[in-house]
Amino acid sequence: MPDALDRCLASVAGQAVAGGIEIIVVDNGSTVGPEAVIAGYPGVRLLSERTPGPGPARNTGAAAATAEILAFIDADCRADAGWLEAAVGAVEAGGGREVVGGDVRIDFVDPGHLTPIEAYEAVFAYRQRLYIEKQGFSGTGNLAMHRDVFERVGPFAGIGLAEDRDWGRRATAAGIRIIYVPTM
């Protein structure tokens, strides 16, 4: 997955927000280590989390981050050019009391010839607006919040649960609104 991580880092590293950005990659048992990819992005911090699953990896990154706003993206995702600015703006507009999630689209290898999995996922996967507005959670591959919200809700669950659904429902139960931001 080094190629996917490289595309992800390229899409995030080129973004800017007031105060700068901090990029943390958490390796969660990669078969091919990410060191070579990360070497191409000065300032990116590499951490490791031995407990399997995206939740523990996100928790490790959040614990190491110094920023007040936490934005999460998966290594196999690419951020649109205004993703981080939209995420930070939405978190700030909510007074740091909301969680924001945005659209997720499938990154086709060849848009003219979809694989069966790509075609299926393009229709049925990552229905962020539905997840947020009807089911009370956002997929964690495109999620942002103020650090205080993360600390109030607590860490993401491990691999035994759907960590995004679990975390979102805990946030909602704590009275935190989850907002869909289409520009993310």
Short mmCIF file of N, CA and C in Angstrom, two decimals:
data_model
loop_
_atom_site.label_atom_id
_atom_site.label_comp_id
_atom_site.label_asym_id
_atom_site.label_seq_id
_atom_site.Cartn_x
_atom_site.Cartn_y
_atom_site.Cartn_z
N MET A 1 0.80 -1.19 0.00
CA MET A 1 0.00 0.00 0.00
C MET A 1 0.85 1.28 0.00
N PRO A 2 2.15 1.20 -0.24
CA PRO A 2 2.96 2.42 -0.27
C PRO A 2 2.48 3.44 -1.30
N ASP A 3 2.00 2.99 -2.46
CA ASP A 3 1.53 3.93 -3.48
C ASP A 3 0.32 4.72 -2.98
N ALA A 4 -0.59 4.04 -2.29
CA ALA A 4 -1.78 4.72 -1.77
C ALA A 4 -1.37 5.74 -0.70
N LEU A 5 -0.46 5.37 0.18
CA LEU A 5 0.01 6.31 1.21
C LEU A 5 0.68 7.51 0.56
N ASP A 6 1.46 7.28 -0.47
CA ASP A 6 2.13 8.39 -1.16
C ASP A 6 1.09 9.35 -1.75
N ARG A 7 0.06 8.81 -2.39
CA ARG A 7 -0.99 9.67 -2.95
C ARG A 7 -1.72 10.44 -1.83
N CYS A 8 -1.96 9.77 -0.72
CA CYS A 8 -2.63 10.42 0.41
C CYS A 8 -1.78 11.57 0.95
N LEU A 9 -0.51 11.27 1.22
CA LEU A 9 0.36 12.31 1.77
C LEU A 9 0.52 13.48 0.80
N ALA A 10 0.63 13.21 -0.48
CA ALA A 10 0.74 14.28 -1.46
C ALA A 10 -0.50 15.17 -1.43
N SER A 11 -1.66 14.56 -1.24
CA SER A 11 -2.91 15.33 -1.23
C SER A 11 -3.07 16.15 0.04
N VAL A 12 -2.50 15.71 1.13
CA VAL A 12 -2.63 16.43 2.40
C VAL A 12 -1.49 17.42 2.60
N ALA A 13 -0.28 17.01 2.28
CA ALA A 13 0.89 17.86 2.52
C ALA A 13 0.83 19.17 1.75
N GLY A 14 0.13 19.19 0.64
CA GLY A 14 0.02 20.40 -0.16
C GLY A 14 -1.03 21.38 0.33
N GLN A 15 -1.72 21.06 1.42
CA GLN A 15 -2.78 21.91 1.93
C GLN A 15 -2.24 22.86 2.99
N ALA A 16 -2.95 23.96 3.17
CA ALA A 16 -2.51 24.95 4.15
C ALA A 16 -3.71 25.49 4.92
N VAL A 17 -3.50 25.72 6.19
CA VAL A 17 -4.47 26.40 7.03
C VAL A 17 -3.68 27.34 7.95
N ALA A 18 -4.36 28.33 8.48
CA ALA A 18 -3.71 29.26 9.41
C ALA A 18 -3.10 28.47 10.56
N GLY A 19 -1.87 28.77 10.88
CA GLY A 19 -1.19 28.08 11.97
C GLY A 19 -0.43 26.84 11.53
N GLY A 20 -0.58 26.46 10.26
CA GLY A 20 0.15 25.29 9.75
C GLY A 20 -0.55 23.99 10.06
N ILE A 21 0.02 22.91 9.53
CA ILE A 21 -0.56 21.59 9.76
C ILE A 21 0.50 20.65 10.31
N GLU A 22 0.01 19.66 11.00
CA GLU A 22 0.84 18.61 11.57
C GLU A 22 0.34 17.30 10.99
N ILE A 23 1.22 16.55 10.34
CA ILE A 23 0.81 15.29 9.73
C ILE A 23 1.48 14.15 10.47
N ILE A 24 0.65 13.23 10.94
CA ILE A 24 1.13 12.06 11.67
C ILE A 24 0.62 10.82 10.95
N VAL A 25 1.51 9.92 10.61
CA VAL A 25 1.15 8.64 10.03
C VAL A 25 1.37 7.59 11.10
N VAL A 26 0.38 6.74 11.30
CA VAL A 26 0.50 5.66 12.28
C VAL A 26 0.50 4.33 11.52
N ASP A 27 1.63 3.65 11.57
CA ASP A 27 1.75 2.33 10.94
C ASP A 27 1.10 1.31 11.86
N ASN A 28 0.21 0.53 11.29
CA ASN A 28 -0.55 -0.43 12.08
C ASN A 28 -0.34 -1.84 11.56
N GLY A 29 0.95 -2.19 11.41
CA GLY A 29 1.28 -3.55 10.98
C GLY A 29 1.42 -3.72 9.49
N SER A 30 1.88 -2.70 8.79
CA SER A 30 2.06 -2.79 7.34
C SER A 30 3.02 -3.92 6.99
N THR A 31 2.73 -4.61 5.90
CA THR A 31 3.65 -5.64 5.43
C THR A 31 4.87 -5.00 4.76
N VAL A 32 4.67 -3.83 4.18
CA VAL A 32 5.77 -3.03 3.63
C VAL A 32 5.78 -1.74 4.43
N GLY A 33 6.84 -1.51 5.18
CA GLY A 33 6.92 -0.33 6.03
C GLY A 33 6.81 0.97 5.24
N PRO A 34 6.26 2.01 5.86
CA PRO A 34 6.04 3.28 5.17
C PRO A 34 7.23 4.24 5.20
N GLU A 35 8.35 3.82 5.76
CA GLU A 35 9.49 4.73 5.94
C GLU A 35 9.94 5.39 4.63
N ALA A 36 10.03 4.61 3.57
CA ALA A 36 10.51 5.16 2.29
C ALA A 36 9.56 6.22 1.75
N VAL A 37 8.28 6.00 1.90
CA VAL A 37 7.30 6.99 1.43
C VAL A 37 7.39 8.25 2.28
N ILE A 38 7.43 8.08 3.57
CA ILE A 38 7.43 9.22 4.48
C ILE A 38 8.69 10.06 4.33
N ALA A 39 9.79 9.43 3.95
CA ALA A 39 11.04 10.16 3.74
C ALA A 39 10.88 11.26 2.70
N GLY A 40 9.93 11.11 1.80
CA GLY A 40 9.67 12.12 0.77
C GLY A 40 8.84 13.29 1.25
N TYR A 41 8.43 13.28 2.50
CA TYR A 41 7.57 14.33 3.05
C TYR A 41 8.18 14.85 4.36
N PRO A 42 9.07 15.82 4.26
CA PRO A 42 9.72 16.36 5.46
C PRO A 42 8.69 16.85 6.48
N GLY A 43 8.95 16.56 7.72
CA GLY A 43 8.07 17.00 8.79
C GLY A 43 6.97 16.03 9.15
N VAL A 44 6.72 15.03 8.32
CA VAL A 44 5.69 14.04 8.64
C VAL A 44 6.25 13.11 9.70
N ARG A 45 5.49 12.91 10.76
CA ARG A 45 5.91 12.02 11.85
C ARG A 45 5.35 10.63 11.64
N LEU A 46 6.19 9.64 11.88
CA LEU A 46 5.78 8.25 11.77
C LEU A 46 5.74 7.62 13.16
N LEU A 47 4.60 7.07 13.50
CA LEU A 47 4.43 6.34 14.75
C LEU A 47 4.00 4.92 14.43
N SER A 48 4.02 4.08 15.41
CA SER A 48 3.60 2.70 15.22
C SER A 48 2.61 2.32 16.31
N GLU A 49 1.61 1.55 15.92
CA GLU A 49 0.62 1.01 16.87
C GLU A 49 0.53 -0.48 16.64
N ARG A 50 0.85 -1.25 17.65
CA ARG A 50 0.85 -2.72 17.51
C ARG A 50 -0.53 -3.34 17.63
N THR A 51 -1.43 -2.71 18.35
CA THR A 51 -2.78 -3.25 18.47
C THR A 51 -3.47 -3.10 17.12
N PRO A 52 -3.94 -4.21 16.53
CA PRO A 52 -4.53 -4.13 15.19
C PRO A 52 -5.81 -3.30 15.15
N GLY A 53 -6.00 -2.64 14.04
CA GLY A 53 -7.25 -1.93 13.80
C GLY A 53 -7.08 -0.44 13.65
N PRO A 54 -7.96 0.16 12.86
CA PRO A 54 -7.88 1.60 12.64
C PRO A 54 -8.13 2.42 13.90
N GLY A 55 -9.00 1.95 14.79
CA GLY A 55 -9.29 2.70 16.01
C GLY A 55 -8.06 2.92 16.86
N PRO A 56 -7.35 1.85 17.24
CA PRO A 56 -6.13 2.05 18.02
C PRO A 56 -5.09 2.92 17.30
N ALA A 57 -4.98 2.78 15.99
CA ALA A 57 -4.03 3.62 15.24
C ALA A 57 -4.44 5.09 15.34
N ARG A 58 -5.72 5.38 15.19
CA ARG A 58 -6.18 6.77 15.31
C ARG A 58 -5.94 7.31 16.72
N ASN A 59 -6.16 6.48 17.72
CA ASN A 59 -5.93 6.91 19.10
C ASN A 59 -4.46 7.27 19.32
N THR A 60 -3.55 6.49 18.76
CA THR A 60 -2.12 6.76 18.89
C THR A 60 -1.78 8.10 18.25
N GLY A 61 -2.32 8.34 17.05
CA GLY A 61 -2.08 9.61 16.38
C GLY A 61 -2.65 10.79 17.15
N ALA A 62 -3.86 10.65 17.66
CA ALA A 62 -4.50 11.73 18.41
C ALA A 62 -3.72 12.04 19.68
N ALA A 63 -3.22 11.00 20.35
CA ALA A 63 -2.46 11.21 21.58
C ALA A 63 -1.15 11.95 21.32
N ALA A 64 -0.57 11.74 20.17
CA ALA A 64 0.71 12.38 19.85
C ALA A 64 0.55 13.78 19.24
N ALA A 65 -0.63 14.07 18.73
CA ALA A 65 -0.85 15.36 18.06
C ALA A 65 -0.80 16.51 19.06
N THR A 66 -0.31 17.63 18.60
CA THR A 66 -0.28 18.84 19.43
C THR A 66 -1.35 19.84 19.01
N ALA A 67 -1.96 19.63 17.88
CA ALA A 67 -2.96 20.56 17.35
C ALA A 67 -4.26 20.49 18.15
N GLU A 68 -5.00 21.57 18.12
CA GLU A 68 -6.30 21.62 18.80
C GLU A 68 -7.40 20.99 17.96
N ILE A 69 -7.20 20.97 16.64
CA ILE A 69 -8.19 20.34 15.76
C ILE A 69 -7.56 19.07 15.19
N LEU A 70 -8.29 17.97 15.32
CA LEU A 70 -7.84 16.68 14.82
C LEU A 70 -8.64 16.34 13.56
N ALA A 71 -7.93 16.00 12.50
CA ALA A 71 -8.57 15.60 11.25
C ALA A 71 -8.02 14.23 10.88
N PHE A 72 -8.91 13.31 10.58
CA PHE A 72 -8.52 11.94 10.27
C PHE A 72 -8.81 11.62 8.81
N ILE A 73 -7.86 10.93 8.18
CA ILE A 73 -8.02 10.45 6.81
C ILE A 73 -7.31 9.10 6.74
N ASP A 74 -7.83 8.20 5.95
CA ASP A 74 -7.21 6.89 5.79
C ASP A 74 -6.07 6.96 4.77
N ALA A 75 -5.10 6.09 4.94
CA ALA A 75 -3.93 6.07 4.07
C ALA A 75 -4.28 5.75 2.62
N ASP A 76 -5.40 5.09 2.39
CA ASP A 76 -5.78 4.77 1.01
C ASP A 76 -6.77 5.78 0.44
N CYS A 77 -6.84 6.95 1.06
CA CYS A 77 -7.71 8.03 0.59
C CYS A 77 -6.87 9.19 0.08
N ARG A 78 -7.47 10.00 -0.76
CA ARG A 78 -6.86 11.25 -1.19
C ARG A 78 -7.79 12.39 -0.80
N ALA A 79 -7.22 13.46 -0.29
CA ALA A 79 -8.01 14.62 0.10
C ALA A 79 -8.16 15.57 -1.08
N ASP A 80 -9.37 16.11 -1.26
CA ASP A 80 -9.56 17.18 -2.24
C ASP A 80 -8.73 18.38 -1.81
N ALA A 81 -8.46 19.27 -2.76
CA ALA A 81 -7.59 20.42 -2.50
C ALA A 81 -8.02 21.26 -1.30
N GLY A 82 -9.31 21.45 -1.07
CA GLY A 82 -9.78 22.28 0.04
C GLY A 82 -10.23 21.50 1.25
N TRP A 83 -9.88 20.21 1.32
CA TRP A 83 -10.38 19.34 2.39
C TRP A 83 -10.05 19.87 3.79
N LEU A 84 -8.80 20.14 4.05
CA LEU A 84 -8.40 20.53 5.39
C LEU A 84 -8.97 21.89 5.77
N GLU A 85 -8.97 22.82 4.84
CA GLU A 85 -9.54 24.14 5.11
C GLU A 85 -11.03 24.02 5.43
N ALA A 86 -11.75 23.18 4.68
CA ALA A 86 -13.18 22.97 4.95
C ALA A 86 -13.39 22.32 6.31
N ALA A 87 -12.57 21.34 6.64
CA ALA A 87 -12.69 20.65 7.93
C ALA A 87 -12.44 21.61 9.09
N VAL A 88 -11.34 22.34 9.04
CA VAL A 88 -10.99 23.28 10.11
C VAL A 88 -12.05 24.37 10.21
N GLY A 89 -12.48 24.91 9.07
CA GLY A 89 -13.51 25.95 9.08
C GLY A 89 -14.80 25.47 9.71
N ALA A 90 -15.20 24.25 9.40
CA ALA A 90 -16.45 23.71 9.96
C ALA A 90 -16.33 23.46 11.45
N VAL A 91 -15.19 22.94 11.89
CA VAL A 91 -14.99 22.71 13.32
C VAL A 91 -15.00 24.05 14.07
N GLU A 92 -14.31 25.04 13.52
CA GLU A 92 -14.29 26.36 14.17
C GLU A 92 -15.66 27.01 14.17
N ALA A 93 -16.42 26.86 13.08
CA ALA A 93 -17.77 27.44 13.00
C ALA A 93 -18.70 26.84 14.04
N GLY A 94 -18.46 25.58 14.39
CA GLY A 94 -19.27 24.91 15.41
C GLY A 94 -18.81 25.20 16.81
N GLY A 95 -17.87 26.12 16.96
CA GLY A 95 -17.38 26.49 18.29
C GLY A 95 -16.61 25.37 18.96
N GLY A 96 -16.13 24.41 18.18
CA GLY A 96 -15.38 23.31 18.76
C GLY A 96 -16.24 22.31 19.51
N ARG A 97 -17.56 22.36 19.27
CA ARG A 97 -18.48 21.47 19.98
C ARG A 97 -19.14 20.46 19.07
N GLU A 98 -18.70 20.40 17.83
CA GLU A 98 -19.31 19.48 16.87
C GLU A 98 -18.24 18.60 16.24
N VAL A 99 -18.71 17.54 15.66
CA VAL A 99 -17.86 16.65 14.86
C VAL A 99 -18.30 16.86 13.42
N VAL A 100 -17.35 16.91 12.50
CA VAL A 100 -17.70 17.09 11.10
C VAL A 100 -17.15 15.94 10.28
N GLY A 101 -17.92 15.54 9.30
CA GLY A 101 -17.51 14.49 8.37
C GLY A 101 -17.89 14.90 6.98
N GLY A 102 -17.14 14.42 6.01
CA GLY A 102 -17.40 14.82 4.64
C GLY A 102 -17.56 13.64 3.71
N ASP A 103 -17.72 13.98 2.47
CA ASP A 103 -17.97 13.00 1.42
C ASP A 103 -16.76 12.09 1.22
N VAL A 104 -17.03 10.85 0.88
CA VAL A 104 -15.99 9.89 0.51
C VAL A 104 -16.39 9.30 -0.83
N ARG A 105 -15.50 9.38 -1.79
CA ARG A 105 -15.75 8.81 -3.11
C ARG A 105 -14.68 7.76 -3.40
N ILE A 106 -15.03 6.80 -4.20
CA ILE A 106 -14.11 5.73 -4.58
C ILE A 106 -13.07 6.28 -5.55
N ASP A 107 -11.82 5.92 -5.33
CA ASP A 107 -10.72 6.32 -6.20
C ASP A 107 -10.48 5.19 -7.20
N PHE A 108 -11.05 5.33 -8.39
CA PHE A 108 -10.97 4.27 -9.39
C PHE A 108 -9.58 4.19 -10.01
N VAL A 109 -9.10 2.99 -10.19
CA VAL A 109 -7.82 2.79 -10.87
C VAL A 109 -7.95 3.24 -12.32
N ASP A 110 -9.03 2.82 -12.98
CA ASP A 110 -9.30 3.20 -14.37
C ASP A 110 -10.79 3.54 -14.46
N PRO A 111 -11.14 4.84 -14.40
CA PRO A 111 -12.55 5.22 -14.39
C PRO A 111 -13.36 4.69 -15.57
N GLY A 112 -12.71 4.35 -16.68
CA GLY A 112 -13.41 3.82 -17.83
C GLY A 112 -13.72 2.33 -17.73
N HIS A 113 -13.06 1.65 -16.80
CA HIS A 113 -13.23 0.20 -16.64
C HIS A 113 -13.19 -0.16 -15.16
N LEU A 114 -14.33 -0.01 -14.50
CA LEU A 114 -14.39 -0.29 -13.07
C LEU A 114 -14.28 -1.77 -12.80
N THR A 115 -13.57 -2.11 -11.73
CA THR A 115 -13.57 -3.49 -11.27
C THR A 115 -14.92 -3.75 -10.61
N PRO A 116 -15.32 -5.00 -10.44
CA PRO A 116 -16.60 -5.27 -9.76
C PRO A 116 -16.65 -4.66 -8.36
N ILE A 117 -15.56 -4.69 -7.64
CA ILE A 117 -15.54 -4.12 -6.28
C ILE A 117 -15.71 -2.60 -6.36
N GLU A 118 -15.01 -1.95 -7.27
CA GLU A 118 -15.15 -0.50 -7.42
C GLU A 118 -16.58 -0.11 -7.77
N ALA A 119 -17.19 -0.86 -8.69
CA ALA A 119 -18.57 -0.57 -9.09
C ALA A 119 -19.52 -0.71 -7.91
N TYR A 120 -19.36 -1.77 -7.14
CA TYR A 120 -20.21 -2.00 -5.97
C TYR A 120 -20.03 -0.87 -4.96
N GLU A 121 -18.76 -0.58 -4.62
CA GLU A 121 -18.50 0.44 -3.62
C GLU A 121 -18.94 1.83 -4.07
N ALA A 122 -18.87 2.11 -5.36
CA ALA A 122 -19.30 3.40 -5.88
C ALA A 122 -20.78 3.65 -5.60
N VAL A 123 -21.55 2.58 -5.55
CA VAL A 123 -22.99 2.70 -5.31
C VAL A 123 -23.35 2.52 -3.84
N PHE A 124 -22.75 1.54 -3.17
CA PHE A 124 -23.22 1.13 -1.85
C PHE A 124 -22.33 1.50 -0.67
N ALA A 125 -21.09 1.87 -0.90
CA ALA A 125 -20.18 2.13 0.22
C ALA A 125 -20.07 3.63 0.50
N TYR A 126 -19.65 3.93 1.68
CA TYR A 126 -19.29 5.30 2.07
C TYR A 126 -20.40 6.30 1.83
N ARG A 127 -21.55 6.01 2.34
CA ARG A 127 -22.69 6.91 2.22
C ARG A 127 -22.67 7.88 3.40
N GLN A 128 -21.68 8.75 3.37
CA GLN A 128 -21.41 9.62 4.51
C GLN A 128 -22.61 10.48 4.92
N ARG A 129 -23.25 11.10 3.97
CA ARG A 129 -24.39 11.95 4.31
C ARG A 129 -25.47 11.14 5.05
N LEU A 130 -25.77 9.96 4.54
CA LEU A 130 -26.75 9.08 5.19
C LEU A 130 -26.27 8.67 6.58
N TYR A 131 -25.02 8.26 6.67
CA TYR A 131 -24.47 7.86 7.97
C TYR A 131 -24.62 8.98 9.00
N ILE A 132 -24.25 10.17 8.59
CA ILE A 132 -24.26 11.30 9.52
C ILE A 132 -25.67 11.75 9.85
N GLU A 133 -26.49 11.99 8.82
CA GLU A 133 -27.80 12.58 9.06
C GLU A 133 -28.84 11.59 9.57
N LYS A 134 -28.72 10.32 9.23
CA LYS A 134 -29.75 9.36 9.62
C LYS A 134 -29.28 8.35 10.68
N GLN A 135 -27.97 8.06 10.71
CA GLN A 135 -27.50 7.01 11.61
C GLN A 135 -26.61 7.53 12.74
N GLY A 136 -26.29 8.82 12.73
CA GLY A 136 -25.59 9.43 13.86
C GLY A 136 -24.11 9.13 13.97
N PHE A 137 -23.45 8.87 12.84
CA PHE A 137 -22.00 8.68 12.88
C PHE A 137 -21.40 9.07 11.54
N SER A 138 -20.10 9.31 11.56
CA SER A 138 -19.36 9.57 10.33
C SER A 138 -18.28 8.52 10.19
N GLY A 139 -18.04 8.07 8.99
CA GLY A 139 -16.89 7.22 8.76
C GLY A 139 -15.63 7.96 9.20
N THR A 140 -14.72 7.26 9.84
CA THR A 140 -13.55 7.93 10.40
C THR A 140 -12.47 8.22 9.37
N GLY A 141 -12.64 7.78 8.14
CA GLY A 141 -11.67 8.08 7.10
C GLY A 141 -11.77 9.51 6.59
N ASN A 142 -12.78 10.25 7.04
CA ASN A 142 -12.96 11.66 6.70
C ASN A 142 -13.72 12.30 7.85
N LEU A 143 -12.98 12.66 8.87
CA LEU A 143 -13.58 13.09 10.13
C LEU A 143 -12.71 14.15 10.76
N ALA A 144 -13.33 15.15 11.38
CA ALA A 144 -12.56 16.18 12.10
C ALA A 144 -13.34 16.65 13.32
N MET A 145 -12.59 17.09 14.33
CA MET A 145 -13.18 17.57 15.56
C MET A 145 -12.15 18.34 16.36
N HIS A 146 -12.62 19.08 17.33
CA HIS A 146 -11.73 19.73 18.28
C HIS A 146 -11.21 18.67 19.24
N ARG A 147 -10.01 18.83 19.70
CA ARG A 147 -9.41 17.88 20.65
C ARG A 147 -10.30 17.67 21.87
N ASP A 148 -10.94 18.73 22.36
CA ASP A 148 -11.81 18.61 23.54
C ASP A 148 -12.95 17.62 23.29
N VAL A 149 -13.49 17.61 22.08
CA VAL A 149 -14.56 16.68 21.74
C VAL A 149 -14.03 15.25 21.79
N PHE A 150 -12.85 15.04 21.21
CA PHE A 150 -12.25 13.70 21.22
C PHE A 150 -12.04 13.23 22.66
N GLU A 151 -11.51 14.09 23.48
CA GLU A 151 -11.26 13.71 24.88
C GLU A 151 -12.56 13.47 25.64
N ARG A 152 -13.59 14.22 25.33
CA ARG A 152 -14.89 14.03 26.00
C ARG A 152 -15.52 12.69 25.62
N VAL A 153 -15.46 12.34 24.35
CA VAL A 153 -16.08 11.09 23.88
C VAL A 153 -15.21 9.89 24.23
N GLY A 154 -13.90 10.07 24.19
CA GLY A 154 -12.98 8.98 24.49
C GLY A 154 -12.43 8.34 23.24
N PRO A 155 -11.56 7.37 23.42
CA PRO A 155 -10.86 6.77 22.27
C PRO A 155 -11.78 5.94 21.38
N PHE A 156 -11.28 5.72 20.16
CA PHE A 156 -11.97 4.82 19.25
C PHE A 156 -11.83 3.39 19.74
N ALA A 157 -12.81 2.57 19.45
CA ALA A 157 -12.78 1.16 19.85
C ALA A 157 -11.79 0.39 18.98
N GLY A 158 -11.52 -0.81 19.42
CA GLY A 158 -10.62 -1.70 18.69
C GLY A 158 -11.33 -2.41 17.56
N ILE A 159 -10.65 -3.37 17.01
CA ILE A 159 -11.09 -4.06 15.81
C ILE A 159 -12.36 -4.90 16.02
N GLY A 160 -12.74 -5.14 17.27
CA GLY A 160 -13.93 -5.93 17.56
C GLY A 160 -15.23 -5.20 17.29
N LEU A 161 -15.18 -3.90 17.06
CA LEU A 161 -16.37 -3.09 16.80
C LEU A 161 -16.14 -2.25 15.55
N ALA A 162 -17.20 -1.79 14.96
CA ALA A 162 -17.07 -0.79 13.90
C ALA A 162 -16.76 0.52 14.60
N GLU A 163 -15.48 0.88 14.65
CA GLU A 163 -15.05 1.98 15.50
C GLU A 163 -15.71 3.30 15.13
N ASP A 164 -16.01 3.52 13.87
CA ASP A 164 -16.63 4.78 13.48
C ASP A 164 -18.07 4.86 13.98
N ARG A 165 -18.82 3.79 13.81
CA ARG A 165 -20.22 3.77 14.28
C ARG A 165 -20.27 3.86 15.81
N ASP A 166 -19.43 3.10 16.49
CA ASP A 166 -19.39 3.12 17.95
C ASP A 166 -19.04 4.52 18.46
N TRP A 167 -17.99 5.11 17.92
CA TRP A 167 -17.54 6.42 18.39
C TRP A 167 -18.61 7.47 18.12
N GLY A 168 -19.18 7.45 16.92
CA GLY A 168 -20.22 8.42 16.57
C GLY A 168 -21.44 8.32 17.47
N ARG A 169 -21.81 7.11 17.79
CA ARG A 169 -22.98 6.94 18.68
C ARG A 169 -22.67 7.40 20.10
N ARG A 170 -21.43 7.19 20.55
CA ARG A 170 -21.05 7.71 21.87
C ARG A 170 -21.03 9.24 21.86
N ALA A 171 -20.57 9.82 20.76
CA ALA A 171 -20.56 11.29 20.65
C ALA A 171 -21.98 11.83 20.67
N THR A 172 -22.86 11.21 19.90
CA THR A 172 -24.25 11.63 19.85
C THR A 172 -24.91 11.50 21.22
N ALA A 173 -24.63 10.40 21.92
CA ALA A 173 -25.19 10.19 23.26
C ALA A 173 -24.68 11.24 24.25
N ALA A 174 -23.49 11.78 23.98
CA ALA A 174 -22.92 12.82 24.85
C ALA A 174 -23.42 14.21 24.46
N GLY A 175 -24.35 14.27 23.49
CA GLY A 175 -24.93 15.54 23.09
C GLY A 175 -24.13 16.29 22.04
N ILE A 176 -23.18 15.64 21.43
CA ILE A 176 -22.35 16.27 20.40
C ILE A 176 -23.00 16.06 19.04
N ARG A 177 -23.15 17.14 18.31
CA ARG A 177 -23.74 17.06 16.96
C ARG A 177 -22.70 16.62 15.96
N ILE A 178 -23.11 15.81 15.02
CA ILE A 178 -22.24 15.40 13.91
C ILE A 178 -22.83 16.03 12.66
N ILE A 179 -22.02 16.80 11.97
CA ILE A 179 -22.45 17.60 10.84
C ILE A 179 -21.82 17.08 9.55
N TYR A 180 -22.62 17.00 8.51
CA TYR A 180 -22.11 16.64 7.18
C TYR A 180 -21.62 17.90 6.49
N VAL A 181 -20.37 17.87 6.01
CA VAL A 181 -19.78 19.01 5.33
C VAL A 181 -19.40 18.54 3.92
N PRO A 182 -20.23 18.84 2.92
CA PRO A 182 -19.98 18.31 1.57
C PRO A 182 -18.67 18.79 0.95
N THR A 183 -18.12 19.90 1.42
CA THR A 183 -16.86 20.39 0.85
C THR A 183 -15.64 19.70 1.43
N MET A 184 -15.86 18.82 2.38
CA MET A 184 -14.74 18.05 2.94
C MET A 184 -14.49 16.85 2.07
#
